[in-house]
Coordinates of C-alpha atoms in Angstrom, one line a residue:
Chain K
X1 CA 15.8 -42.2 8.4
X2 CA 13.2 -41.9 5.9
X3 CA 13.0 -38.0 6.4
X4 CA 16.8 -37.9 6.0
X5 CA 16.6 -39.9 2.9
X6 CA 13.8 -37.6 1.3
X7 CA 15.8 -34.6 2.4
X8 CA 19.0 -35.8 0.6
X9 CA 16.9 -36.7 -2.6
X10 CA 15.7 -33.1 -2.6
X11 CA 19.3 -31.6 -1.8
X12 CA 20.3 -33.9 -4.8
X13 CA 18.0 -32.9 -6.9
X14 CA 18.3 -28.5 -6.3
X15 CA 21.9 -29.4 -6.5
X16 CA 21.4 -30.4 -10.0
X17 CA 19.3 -27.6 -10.7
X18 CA 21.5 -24.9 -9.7
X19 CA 24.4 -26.5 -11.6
X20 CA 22.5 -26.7 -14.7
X21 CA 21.6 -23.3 -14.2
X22 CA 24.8 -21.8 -13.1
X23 CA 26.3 -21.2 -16.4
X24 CA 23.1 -19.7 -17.8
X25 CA 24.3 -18.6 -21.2
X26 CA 24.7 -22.7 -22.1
X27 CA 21.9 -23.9 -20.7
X28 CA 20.6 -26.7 -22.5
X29 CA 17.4 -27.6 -23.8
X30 CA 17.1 -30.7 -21.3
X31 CA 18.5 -29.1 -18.6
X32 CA 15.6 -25.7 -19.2
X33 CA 13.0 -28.9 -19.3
X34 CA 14.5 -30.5 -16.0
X35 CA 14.1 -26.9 -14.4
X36 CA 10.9 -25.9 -15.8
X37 CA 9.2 -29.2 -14.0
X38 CA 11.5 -28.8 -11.3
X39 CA 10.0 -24.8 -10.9
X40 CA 6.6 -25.8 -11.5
X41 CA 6.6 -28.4 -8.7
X42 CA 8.2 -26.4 -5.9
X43 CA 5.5 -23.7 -6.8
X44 CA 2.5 -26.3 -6.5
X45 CA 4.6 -28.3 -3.1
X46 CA 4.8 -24.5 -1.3
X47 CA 0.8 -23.8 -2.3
X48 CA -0.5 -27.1 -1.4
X49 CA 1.4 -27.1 1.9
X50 CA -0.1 -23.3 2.2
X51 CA -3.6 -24.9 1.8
X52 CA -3.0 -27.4 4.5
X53 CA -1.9 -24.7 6.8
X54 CA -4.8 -22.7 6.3
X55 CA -7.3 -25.5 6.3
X56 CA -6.0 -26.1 9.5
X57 CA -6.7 -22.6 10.9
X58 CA -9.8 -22.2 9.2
X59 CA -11.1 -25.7 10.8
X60 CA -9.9 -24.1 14.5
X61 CA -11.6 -21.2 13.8
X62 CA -15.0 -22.5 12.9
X63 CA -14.7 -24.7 15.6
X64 CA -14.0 -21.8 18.0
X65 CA -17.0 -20.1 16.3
X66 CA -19.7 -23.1 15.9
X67 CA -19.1 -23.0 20.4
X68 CA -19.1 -18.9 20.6
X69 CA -22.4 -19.2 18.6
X70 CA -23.9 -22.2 20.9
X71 CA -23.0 -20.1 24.1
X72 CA -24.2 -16.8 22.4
X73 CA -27.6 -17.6 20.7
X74 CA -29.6 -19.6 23.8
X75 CA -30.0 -16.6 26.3
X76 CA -30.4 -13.9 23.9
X77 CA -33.4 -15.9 22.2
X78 CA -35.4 -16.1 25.8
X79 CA -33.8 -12.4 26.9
X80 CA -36.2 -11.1 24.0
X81 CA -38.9 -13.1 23.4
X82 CA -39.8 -12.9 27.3
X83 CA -40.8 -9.4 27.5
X84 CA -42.4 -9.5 24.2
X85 CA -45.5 -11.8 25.6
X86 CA -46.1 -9.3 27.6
X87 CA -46.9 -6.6 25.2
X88 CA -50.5 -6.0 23.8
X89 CA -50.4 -6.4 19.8
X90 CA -51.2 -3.4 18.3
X91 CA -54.5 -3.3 16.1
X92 CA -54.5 -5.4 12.9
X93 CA -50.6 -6.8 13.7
X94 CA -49.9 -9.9 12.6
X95 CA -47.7 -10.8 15.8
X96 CA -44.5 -9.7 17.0
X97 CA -41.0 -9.7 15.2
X98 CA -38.0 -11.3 17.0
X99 CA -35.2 -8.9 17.4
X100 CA -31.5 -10.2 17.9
X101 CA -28.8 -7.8 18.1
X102 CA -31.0 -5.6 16.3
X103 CA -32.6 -2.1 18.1
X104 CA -36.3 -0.8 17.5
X105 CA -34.9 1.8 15.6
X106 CA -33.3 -0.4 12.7
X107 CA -35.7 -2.9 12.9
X108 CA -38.0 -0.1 11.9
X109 CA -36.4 1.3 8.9
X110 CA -35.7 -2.4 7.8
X111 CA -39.1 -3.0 7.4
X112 CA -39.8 0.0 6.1
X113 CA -37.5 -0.4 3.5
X114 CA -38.6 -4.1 2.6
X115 CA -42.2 -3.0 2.3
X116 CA -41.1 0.0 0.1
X117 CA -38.8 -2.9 -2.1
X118 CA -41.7 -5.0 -2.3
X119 CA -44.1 -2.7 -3.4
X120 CA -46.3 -3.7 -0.7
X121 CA -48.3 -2.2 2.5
X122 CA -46.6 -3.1 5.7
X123 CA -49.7 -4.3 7.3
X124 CA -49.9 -7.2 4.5
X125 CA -46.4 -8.3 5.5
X126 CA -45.6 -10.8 8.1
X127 CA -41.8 -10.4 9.7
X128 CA -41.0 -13.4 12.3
X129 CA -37.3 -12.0 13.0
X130 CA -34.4 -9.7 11.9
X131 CA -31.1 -10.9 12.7
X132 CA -27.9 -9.1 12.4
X133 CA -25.8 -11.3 10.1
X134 CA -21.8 -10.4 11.8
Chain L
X1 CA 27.3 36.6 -35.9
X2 CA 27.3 34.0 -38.9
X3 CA 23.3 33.5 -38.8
X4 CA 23.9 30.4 -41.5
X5 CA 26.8 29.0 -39.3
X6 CA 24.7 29.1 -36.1
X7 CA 21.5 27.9 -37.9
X8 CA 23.5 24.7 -39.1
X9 CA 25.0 24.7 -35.0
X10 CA 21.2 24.4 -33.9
X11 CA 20.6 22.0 -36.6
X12 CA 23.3 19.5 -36.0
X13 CA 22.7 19.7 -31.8
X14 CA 18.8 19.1 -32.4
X15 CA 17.4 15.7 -32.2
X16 CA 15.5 15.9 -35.9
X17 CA 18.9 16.0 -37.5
X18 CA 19.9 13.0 -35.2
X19 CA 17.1 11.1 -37.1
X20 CA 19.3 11.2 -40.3
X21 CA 22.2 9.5 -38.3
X22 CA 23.4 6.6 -36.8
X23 CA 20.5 4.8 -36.9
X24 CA 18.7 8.0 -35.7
X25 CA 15.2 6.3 -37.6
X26 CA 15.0 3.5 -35.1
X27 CA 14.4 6.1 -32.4
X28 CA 11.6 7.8 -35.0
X29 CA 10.0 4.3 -34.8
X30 CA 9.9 4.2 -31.2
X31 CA 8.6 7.7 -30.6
X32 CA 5.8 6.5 -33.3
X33 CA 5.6 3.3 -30.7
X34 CA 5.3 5.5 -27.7
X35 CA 2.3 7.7 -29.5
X36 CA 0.9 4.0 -30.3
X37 CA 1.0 2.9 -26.6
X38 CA -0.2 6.6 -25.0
X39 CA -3.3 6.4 -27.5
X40 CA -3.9 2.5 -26.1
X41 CA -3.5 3.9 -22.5
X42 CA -6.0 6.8 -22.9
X43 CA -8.3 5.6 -25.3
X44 CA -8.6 1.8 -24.7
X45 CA -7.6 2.2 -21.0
X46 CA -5.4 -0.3 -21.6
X47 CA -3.4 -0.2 -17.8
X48 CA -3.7 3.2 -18.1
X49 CA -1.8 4.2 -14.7
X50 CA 0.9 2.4 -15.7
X51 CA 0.9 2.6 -19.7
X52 CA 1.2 6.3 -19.5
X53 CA 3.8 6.4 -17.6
X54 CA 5.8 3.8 -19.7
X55 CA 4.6 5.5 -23.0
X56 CA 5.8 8.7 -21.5
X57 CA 8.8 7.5 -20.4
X58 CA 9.5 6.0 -24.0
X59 CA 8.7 9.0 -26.1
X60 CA 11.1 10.9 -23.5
X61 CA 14.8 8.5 -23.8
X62 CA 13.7 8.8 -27.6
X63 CA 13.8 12.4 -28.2
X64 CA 16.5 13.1 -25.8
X65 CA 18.9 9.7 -25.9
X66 CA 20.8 9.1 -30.5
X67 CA 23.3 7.0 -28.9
X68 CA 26.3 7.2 -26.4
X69 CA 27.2 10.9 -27.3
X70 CA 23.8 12.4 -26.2
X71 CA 24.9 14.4 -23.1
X72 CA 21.4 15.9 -23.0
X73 CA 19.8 12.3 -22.3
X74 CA 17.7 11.8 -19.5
X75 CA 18.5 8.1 -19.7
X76 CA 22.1 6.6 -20.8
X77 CA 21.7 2.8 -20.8
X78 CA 25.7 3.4 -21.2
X79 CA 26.3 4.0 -17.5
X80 CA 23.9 1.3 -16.7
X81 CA 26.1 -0.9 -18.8
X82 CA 29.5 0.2 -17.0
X83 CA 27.4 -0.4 -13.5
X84 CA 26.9 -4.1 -14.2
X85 CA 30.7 -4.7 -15.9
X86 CA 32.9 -5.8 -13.1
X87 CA 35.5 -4.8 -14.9
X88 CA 34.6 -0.9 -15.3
X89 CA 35.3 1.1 -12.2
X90 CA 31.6 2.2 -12.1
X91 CA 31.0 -1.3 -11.6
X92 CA 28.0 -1.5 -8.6
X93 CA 28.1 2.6 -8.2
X94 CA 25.0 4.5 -7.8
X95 CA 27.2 7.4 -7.3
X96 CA 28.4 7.4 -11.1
X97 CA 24.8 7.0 -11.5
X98 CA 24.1 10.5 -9.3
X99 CA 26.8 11.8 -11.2
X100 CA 26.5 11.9 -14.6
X101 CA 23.2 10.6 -15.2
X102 CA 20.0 12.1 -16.4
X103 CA 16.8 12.4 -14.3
X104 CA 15.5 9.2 -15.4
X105 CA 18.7 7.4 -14.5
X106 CA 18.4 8.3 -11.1
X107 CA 14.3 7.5 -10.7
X108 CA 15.6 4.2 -12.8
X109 CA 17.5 3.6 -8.9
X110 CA 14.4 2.9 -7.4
X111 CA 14.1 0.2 -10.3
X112 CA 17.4 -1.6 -10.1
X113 CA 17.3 -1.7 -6.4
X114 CA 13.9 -3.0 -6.5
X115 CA 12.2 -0.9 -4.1
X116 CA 9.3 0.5 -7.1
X117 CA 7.9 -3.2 -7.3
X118 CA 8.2 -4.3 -3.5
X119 CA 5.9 -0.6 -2.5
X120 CA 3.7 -1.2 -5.1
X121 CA 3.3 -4.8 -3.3
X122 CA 2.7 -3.1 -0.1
X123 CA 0.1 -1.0 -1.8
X124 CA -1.4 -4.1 -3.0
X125 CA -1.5 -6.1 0.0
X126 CA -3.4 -3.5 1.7
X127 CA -6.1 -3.0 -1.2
X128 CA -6.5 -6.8 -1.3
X129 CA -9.0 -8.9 1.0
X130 CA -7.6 -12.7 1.3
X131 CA -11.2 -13.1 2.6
X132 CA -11.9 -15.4 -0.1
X133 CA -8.8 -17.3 -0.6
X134 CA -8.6 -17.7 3.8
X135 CA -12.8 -19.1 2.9
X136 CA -11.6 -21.5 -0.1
X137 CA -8.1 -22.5 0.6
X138 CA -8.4 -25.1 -2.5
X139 CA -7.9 -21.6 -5.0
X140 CA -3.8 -22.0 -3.8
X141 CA -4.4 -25.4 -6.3
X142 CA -5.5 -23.3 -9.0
X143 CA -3.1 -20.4 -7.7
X144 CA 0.0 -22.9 -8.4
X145 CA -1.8 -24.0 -12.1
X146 CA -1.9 -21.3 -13.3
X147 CA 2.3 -20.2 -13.4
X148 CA 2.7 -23.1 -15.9
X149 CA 2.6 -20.6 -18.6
X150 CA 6.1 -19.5 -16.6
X151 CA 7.8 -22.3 -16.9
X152 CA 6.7 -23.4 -20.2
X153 CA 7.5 -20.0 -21.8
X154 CA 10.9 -20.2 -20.0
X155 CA 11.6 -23.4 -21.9
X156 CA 10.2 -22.0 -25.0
X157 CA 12.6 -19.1 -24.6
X158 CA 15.6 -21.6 -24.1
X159 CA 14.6 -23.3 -27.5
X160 CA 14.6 -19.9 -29.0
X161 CA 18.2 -19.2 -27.9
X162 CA 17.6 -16.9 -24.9
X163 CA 19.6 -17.7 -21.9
X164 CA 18.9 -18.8 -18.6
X165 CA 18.7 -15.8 -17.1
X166 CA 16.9 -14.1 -19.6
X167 CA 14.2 -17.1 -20.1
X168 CA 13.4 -16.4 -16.7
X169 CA 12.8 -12.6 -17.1
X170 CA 10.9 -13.7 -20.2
X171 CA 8.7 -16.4 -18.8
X172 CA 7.7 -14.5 -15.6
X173 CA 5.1 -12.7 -17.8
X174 CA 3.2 -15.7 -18.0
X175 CA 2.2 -14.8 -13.9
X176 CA 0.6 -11.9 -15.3
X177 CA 2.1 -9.8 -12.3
X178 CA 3.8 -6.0 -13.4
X179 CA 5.8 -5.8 -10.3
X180 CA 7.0 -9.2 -9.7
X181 CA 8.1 -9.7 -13.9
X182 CA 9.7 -5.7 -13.1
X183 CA 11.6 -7.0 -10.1
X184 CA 12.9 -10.7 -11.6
X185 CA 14.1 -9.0 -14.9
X186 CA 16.1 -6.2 -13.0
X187 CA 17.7 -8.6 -11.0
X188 CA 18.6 -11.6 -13.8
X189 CA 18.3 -9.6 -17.5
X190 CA 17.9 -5.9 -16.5
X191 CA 18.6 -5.3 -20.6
X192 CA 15.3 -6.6 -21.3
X193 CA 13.0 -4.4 -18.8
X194 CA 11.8 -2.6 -21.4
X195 CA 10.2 -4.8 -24.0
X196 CA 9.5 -7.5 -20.7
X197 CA 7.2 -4.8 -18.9
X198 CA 5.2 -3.5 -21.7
X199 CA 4.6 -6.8 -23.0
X200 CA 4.1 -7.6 -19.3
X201 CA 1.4 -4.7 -18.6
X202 CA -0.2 -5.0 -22.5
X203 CA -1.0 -8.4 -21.6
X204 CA -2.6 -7.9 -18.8
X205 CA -5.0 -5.1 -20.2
X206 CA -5.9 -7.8 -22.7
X207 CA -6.9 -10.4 -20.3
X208 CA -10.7 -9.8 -21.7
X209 CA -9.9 -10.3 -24.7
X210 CA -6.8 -13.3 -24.0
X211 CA -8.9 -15.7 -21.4
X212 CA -13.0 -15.9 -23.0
X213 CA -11.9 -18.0 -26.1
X214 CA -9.5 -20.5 -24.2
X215 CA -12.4 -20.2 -21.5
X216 CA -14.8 -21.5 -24.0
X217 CA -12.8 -23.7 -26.1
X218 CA -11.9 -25.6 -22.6
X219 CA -15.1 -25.7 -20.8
X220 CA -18.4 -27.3 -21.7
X221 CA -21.8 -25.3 -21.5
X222 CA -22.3 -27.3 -18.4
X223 CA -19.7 -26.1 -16.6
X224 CA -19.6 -22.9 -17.3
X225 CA -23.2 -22.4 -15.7
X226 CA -22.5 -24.2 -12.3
X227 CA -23.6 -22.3 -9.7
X228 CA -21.2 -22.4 -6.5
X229 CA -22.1 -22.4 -3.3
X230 CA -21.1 -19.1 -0.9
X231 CA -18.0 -19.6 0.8
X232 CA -18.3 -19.3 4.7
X233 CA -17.4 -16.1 6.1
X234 CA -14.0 -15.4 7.9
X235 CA -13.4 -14.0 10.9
X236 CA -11.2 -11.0 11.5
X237 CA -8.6 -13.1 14.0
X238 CA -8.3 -15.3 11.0
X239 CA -7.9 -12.4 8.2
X240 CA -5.3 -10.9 10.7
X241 CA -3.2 -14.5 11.4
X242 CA -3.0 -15.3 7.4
X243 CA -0.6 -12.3 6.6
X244 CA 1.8 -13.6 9.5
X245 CA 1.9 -17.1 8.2
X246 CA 2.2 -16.7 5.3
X247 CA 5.2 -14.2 5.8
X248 CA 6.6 -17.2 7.6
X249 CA 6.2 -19.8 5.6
X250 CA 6.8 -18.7 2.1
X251 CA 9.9 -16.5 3.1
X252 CA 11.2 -19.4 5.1
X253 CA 10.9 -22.0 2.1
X254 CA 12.5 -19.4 -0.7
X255 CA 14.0 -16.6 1.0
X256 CA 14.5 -14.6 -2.4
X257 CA 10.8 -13.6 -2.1
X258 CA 11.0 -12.1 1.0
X259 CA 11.1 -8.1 -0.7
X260 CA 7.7 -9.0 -2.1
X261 CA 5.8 -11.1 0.1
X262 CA 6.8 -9.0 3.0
X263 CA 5.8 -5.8 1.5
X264 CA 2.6 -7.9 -0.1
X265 CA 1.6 -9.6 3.5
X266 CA 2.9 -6.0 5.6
X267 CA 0.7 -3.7 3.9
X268 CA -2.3 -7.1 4.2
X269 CA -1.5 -7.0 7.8
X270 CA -1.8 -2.9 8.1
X271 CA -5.1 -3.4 6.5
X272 CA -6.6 -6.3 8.7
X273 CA -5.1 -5.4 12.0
X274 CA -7.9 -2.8 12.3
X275 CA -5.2 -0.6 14.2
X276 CA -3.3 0.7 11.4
X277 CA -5.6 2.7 9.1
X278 CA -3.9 5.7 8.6
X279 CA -0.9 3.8 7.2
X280 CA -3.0 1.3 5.2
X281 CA -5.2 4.5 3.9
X282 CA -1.5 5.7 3.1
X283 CA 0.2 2.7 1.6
X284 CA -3.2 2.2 -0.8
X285 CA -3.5 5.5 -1.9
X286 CA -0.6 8.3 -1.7
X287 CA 2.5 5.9 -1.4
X288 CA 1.0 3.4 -4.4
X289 CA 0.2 6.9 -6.9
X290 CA 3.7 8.2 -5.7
X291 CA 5.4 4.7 -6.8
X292 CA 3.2 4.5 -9.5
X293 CA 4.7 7.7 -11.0
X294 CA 8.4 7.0 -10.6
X295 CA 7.5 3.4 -11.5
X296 CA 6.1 4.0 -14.9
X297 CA 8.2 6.7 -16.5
X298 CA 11.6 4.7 -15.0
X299 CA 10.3 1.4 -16.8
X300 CA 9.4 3.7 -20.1
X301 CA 12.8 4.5 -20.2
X302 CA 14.4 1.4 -20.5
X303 CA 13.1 2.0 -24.2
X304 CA 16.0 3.5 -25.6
X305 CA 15.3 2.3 -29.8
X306 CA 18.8 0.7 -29.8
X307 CA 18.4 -1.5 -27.5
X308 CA 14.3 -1.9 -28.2
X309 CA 14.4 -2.5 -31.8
X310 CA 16.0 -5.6 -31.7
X311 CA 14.6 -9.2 -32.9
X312 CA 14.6 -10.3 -29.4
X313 CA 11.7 -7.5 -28.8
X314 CA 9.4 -9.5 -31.2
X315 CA 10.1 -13.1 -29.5
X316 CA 9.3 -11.9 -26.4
X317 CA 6.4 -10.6 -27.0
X318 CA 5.7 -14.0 -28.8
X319 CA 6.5 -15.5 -25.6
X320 CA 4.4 -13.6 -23.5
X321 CA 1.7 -14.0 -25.4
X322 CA 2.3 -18.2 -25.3
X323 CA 2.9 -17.5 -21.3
X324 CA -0.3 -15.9 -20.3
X325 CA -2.0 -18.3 -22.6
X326 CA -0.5 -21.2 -20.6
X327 CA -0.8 -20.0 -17.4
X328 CA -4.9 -19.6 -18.1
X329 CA -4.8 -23.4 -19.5
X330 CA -3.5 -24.4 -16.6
X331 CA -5.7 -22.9 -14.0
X332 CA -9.0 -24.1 -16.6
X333 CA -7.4 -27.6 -16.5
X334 CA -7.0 -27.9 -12.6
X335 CA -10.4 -26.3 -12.5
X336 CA -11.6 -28.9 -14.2
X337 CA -10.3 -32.0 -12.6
X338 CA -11.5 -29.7 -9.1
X339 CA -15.1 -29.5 -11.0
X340 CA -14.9 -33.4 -11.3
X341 CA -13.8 -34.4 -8.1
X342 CA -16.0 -32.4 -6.5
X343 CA -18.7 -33.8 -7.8
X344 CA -20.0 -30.5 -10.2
X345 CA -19.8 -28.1 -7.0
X346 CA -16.8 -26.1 -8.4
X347 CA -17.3 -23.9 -11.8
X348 CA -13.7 -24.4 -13.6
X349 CA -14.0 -21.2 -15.3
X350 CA -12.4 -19.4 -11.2
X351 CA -9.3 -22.1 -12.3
X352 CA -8.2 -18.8 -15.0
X353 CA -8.7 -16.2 -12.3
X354 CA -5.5 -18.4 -10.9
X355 CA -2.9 -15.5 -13.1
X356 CA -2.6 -12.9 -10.9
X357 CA -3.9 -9.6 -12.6
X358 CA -6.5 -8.8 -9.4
X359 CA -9.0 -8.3 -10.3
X360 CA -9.5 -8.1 -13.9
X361 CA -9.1 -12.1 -14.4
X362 CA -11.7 -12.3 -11.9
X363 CA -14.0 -10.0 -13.3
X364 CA -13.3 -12.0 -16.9
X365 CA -14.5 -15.1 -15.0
X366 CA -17.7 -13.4 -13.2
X367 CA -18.9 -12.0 -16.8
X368 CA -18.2 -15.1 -18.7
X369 CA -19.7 -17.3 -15.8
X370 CA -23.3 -14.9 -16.3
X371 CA -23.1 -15.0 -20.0
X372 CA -23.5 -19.1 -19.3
X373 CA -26.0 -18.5 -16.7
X374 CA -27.0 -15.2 -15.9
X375 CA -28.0 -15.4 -12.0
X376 CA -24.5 -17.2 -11.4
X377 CA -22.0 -15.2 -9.1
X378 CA -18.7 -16.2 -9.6
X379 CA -16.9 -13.0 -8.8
X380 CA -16.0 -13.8 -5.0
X381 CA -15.1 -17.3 -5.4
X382 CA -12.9 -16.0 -8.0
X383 CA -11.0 -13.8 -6.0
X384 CA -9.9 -16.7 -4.1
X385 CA -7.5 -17.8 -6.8
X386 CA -6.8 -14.6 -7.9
X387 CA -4.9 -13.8 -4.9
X388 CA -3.6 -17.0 -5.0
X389 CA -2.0 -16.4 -8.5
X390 CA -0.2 -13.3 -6.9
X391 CA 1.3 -15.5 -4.3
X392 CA 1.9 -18.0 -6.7
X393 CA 4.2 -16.2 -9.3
X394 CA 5.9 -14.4 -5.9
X395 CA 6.9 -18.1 -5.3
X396 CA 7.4 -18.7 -9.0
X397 CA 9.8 -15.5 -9.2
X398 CA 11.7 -16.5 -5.8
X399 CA 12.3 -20.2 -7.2
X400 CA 13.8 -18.7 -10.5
X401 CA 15.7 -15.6 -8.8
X402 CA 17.5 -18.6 -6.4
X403 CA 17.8 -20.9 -9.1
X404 CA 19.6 -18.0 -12.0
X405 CA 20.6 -15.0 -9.5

């Protein structure tokens, strides 16, 4: 009833709209007013109800992704760090650097290149982890 | 062979002696006009991909076109006149148009039939990232703002005796969108193009110059150095989904914007879907340049000085001027209250990024936002509304083609 009501208020009102505008060449100045606010709002009603849509799929989707992350992050951690203990340190190292998702390789050149930023011998810098940000 | 008799043939078939008659000067002016636009396009890159083409196009229907006897005209707004009469037999016949007109009659086609704007919105769905506007969906508020220059210069242009139809055309500049004010004004006051698109595309190269004042004179020192927090990132299933939606929606509630948001959300979807590549590759780069060709010298030569030169010309460049004006008051204003309500987390000066001229309003908003504080990054959040502008004066353009058309 009430969505019936709203729907014939709305029919109502385009109605008037289109009439107005239908002979264009004597539109008056109310009438351009009436359809100017008239524009503006159906503009602003289809954007907000845009927003709400996507707010809606954007809180599913970092819902989805908050629980892929949980799952995800737990074994790769111990997967890692348990070999690592195992490894002697090598001579004047400050400890070893947590890898995730990240090869030797990279991890390398990353700290190469963050020593060469920083202006700074490798030795005197102390890395805990490198992450791949995805 | 009478040399003197032949000499005074040439003279009176060549276009400098045209200049002496019939109103022959007004089409001097506009060839001065047309040097004044190519110098603003090469030297000031004003829109230069575009400008060029129009300036081109203008200095080219102005040496060739003194009025309805010029056979040698590459443009004869004459036939374009009989196609739109009912009454004339031509009425609705692109083969009169094949027939008898020039070269840029028949590239004009692509125009009238609005296929130029809707490729070049393919082309820029598939340049465009929604990442930020998917991140922020609150920059549709400041999206939807930011067309009240629109409607306010499509009142203005009531008052000032224009009619419905043609207020549209007129206040569509205010979304600060080439393609969308092109395709409205073909459709509802196809007489107009001409002084509608290059007030349409001068505009927007001045946005650097249009949006810092109002920026300043509507935001407080405050403001303008807010620092916004980054916007969560978005993942591809997401970036893929939004193109489809809003296809959906938006066509569903005004089905006159269907030729540009489908073109704008196909090409998006081309460039998300992550299967498409050689087509998105093609739709950014060769199609949109090809388009952009046909595009610009077709909309130049809608220029013709007779139908340029008139008083109208002057209002609605007036107009457009007052509509891009309003529609960045109206995206600072809705910043603002956003700013407020969110308790100082959103910088207002992303609410004039809300016209759509991607990405220059952004960038305007990014430099003015470091000027206020120089390790503030506004640039992304910014995008969010930008995109949302070019949605918005789609919608905007769909409400006023079903309303006039």
């Amino acid at each position: 009833m009430l969505f019936d009501n709203a729907s014939n208020a709305v029919n109502e009102i385009v109605e008037t709209v289109t009439e107005t505008a239908a002979d264009a060449s004597e539109m008056s100045i109310p009438d351009a007013a009436i359809t100017a606010v008239f524009g503006y709002a159906v503009v602003f009603f289809g954007l907000v109800i845009l927003m709400i849509v996507l707010y809606c799929l954007g809180a599913y989707f970092k819902k989805k992704g908050a629980k892929a992350a949980k799952d995800k992050t737990a074994p790769v951690i111990t997967a890692e760090a348990a070999p690592a203990k195992e490894l002697p340190l090598a001579p004047g190292s400050a400890g070893h650097v947590k890898l995730y998702d990240v090869p030797d390789k990279e991890a390398a050149m990353i700290m190469a290149i963050v020593a060469d930023k920083m202006q700074k011998p490798l030795n005197e810098l102390h890395f805990i982890s490198i992450k791949e940000v995805k | 062979m009478d040399i003197i008799e032949t000499l005074k043939i040439l003279w009176n078939d060549s276009g400098f002696h045209s200049f002496f008659v019939n109103g022959g000067y007004k089409n001097l002016i506009m060839i001065i006009v047309s040097f004044g636009l190519l110098f603003m396009g090469i030297k000031w890159k004003f829109e230069p991909l575009l400008l060029v083409g129009i300036a081109f196009g203008c200095l080219l229907v102005n040496v060739s076109n003194f009025g309805p006897g010029s056979t040698d005209a590459l443009y004869h707004p004459e036939l374009w006149d009989n196609f739109l009469n009912s009454a004339h037999p031509d009425y609705h016949s692109y083969g009169a148009i094949m027939r008898e007109g020039g070269l840029l009659d028949i590239l004009y086609i692509g125009v009238k039939a609005g296929i130029y704007p809707s490729l070049i919105f393919l082309g820029v769905g598939a340049m465009t990232d929604f990442g930020p506007l998917i991140a922020n969906p609150k920059s549709l508020l400041l999206g939807a703002a930011a067309q009240m220059g629109v409607f306010l210069a499509f009142f203005g242009a009531v008052c000032l005796g224009f009619t419905g139809n043609e207020a549209a055309s007129i206040g569509i500049i205010g979304g600060a969108d080439g393609p969308t004010a092109i395709f409205l004004t073909t459709r509802l006051a196809p007489h107009l193009l001409g002084p509608i698109a290059i007030a349409a595309y001068s505009y927007m190269a001045l946005i650097p110059m249009i949006q810092p004042p109002l920026m300043k004179l509507l935001t407080t020192e405050k403001e303008r150095k807010i620092k916004m927090e980054q916007a969560r990132q978005v993942s591809k299933t997401e970036k893929i989904i939004f193109p489809i939606i809003v296809s959906v929606f938006v066509i569903l509630l005004l089905p006159s914007t269907a030729p540009l948001v489908g073109c704008l959300m196909l090409g998006n979807l081309w460039r998300e879907c992550g299967v498409t590549e050689r087509l998105s590759d093609t739709v950014q780069n060769a199609l949109m340049n090809i388009v952009t060709v046909f595009l610009g010298i077709s909309v130049g030569s809608t220029t013709a000085a007779a139908r340029f030169l008139t008083p109208e010309t002057l209002k609605i460049v007036a107009l457009g001027l007052i509509a891009f004006c309003f529609s960045t008051i109206g995206g600072l204003l809705v910043g603002k209250i956003m700013c407020k309500l969110s308790g100082g987390k959103i910088n207002p000066l992303i609410g004039s990024a809300g016209v759509s001229a991607v990405p220059m309003a952004a960038r305007v908003s990014q430099i003015e936002g470091q000027k206020a504080n120089p390790s503030n990054f506004l640039l992304m959040h910014a995008m969010g509304p930008n995109v949302a502008g070019v949605i918005g004066s789609a919608l905007a353009a769909g409400f006023l083609l079903a309303v006039f058309n």
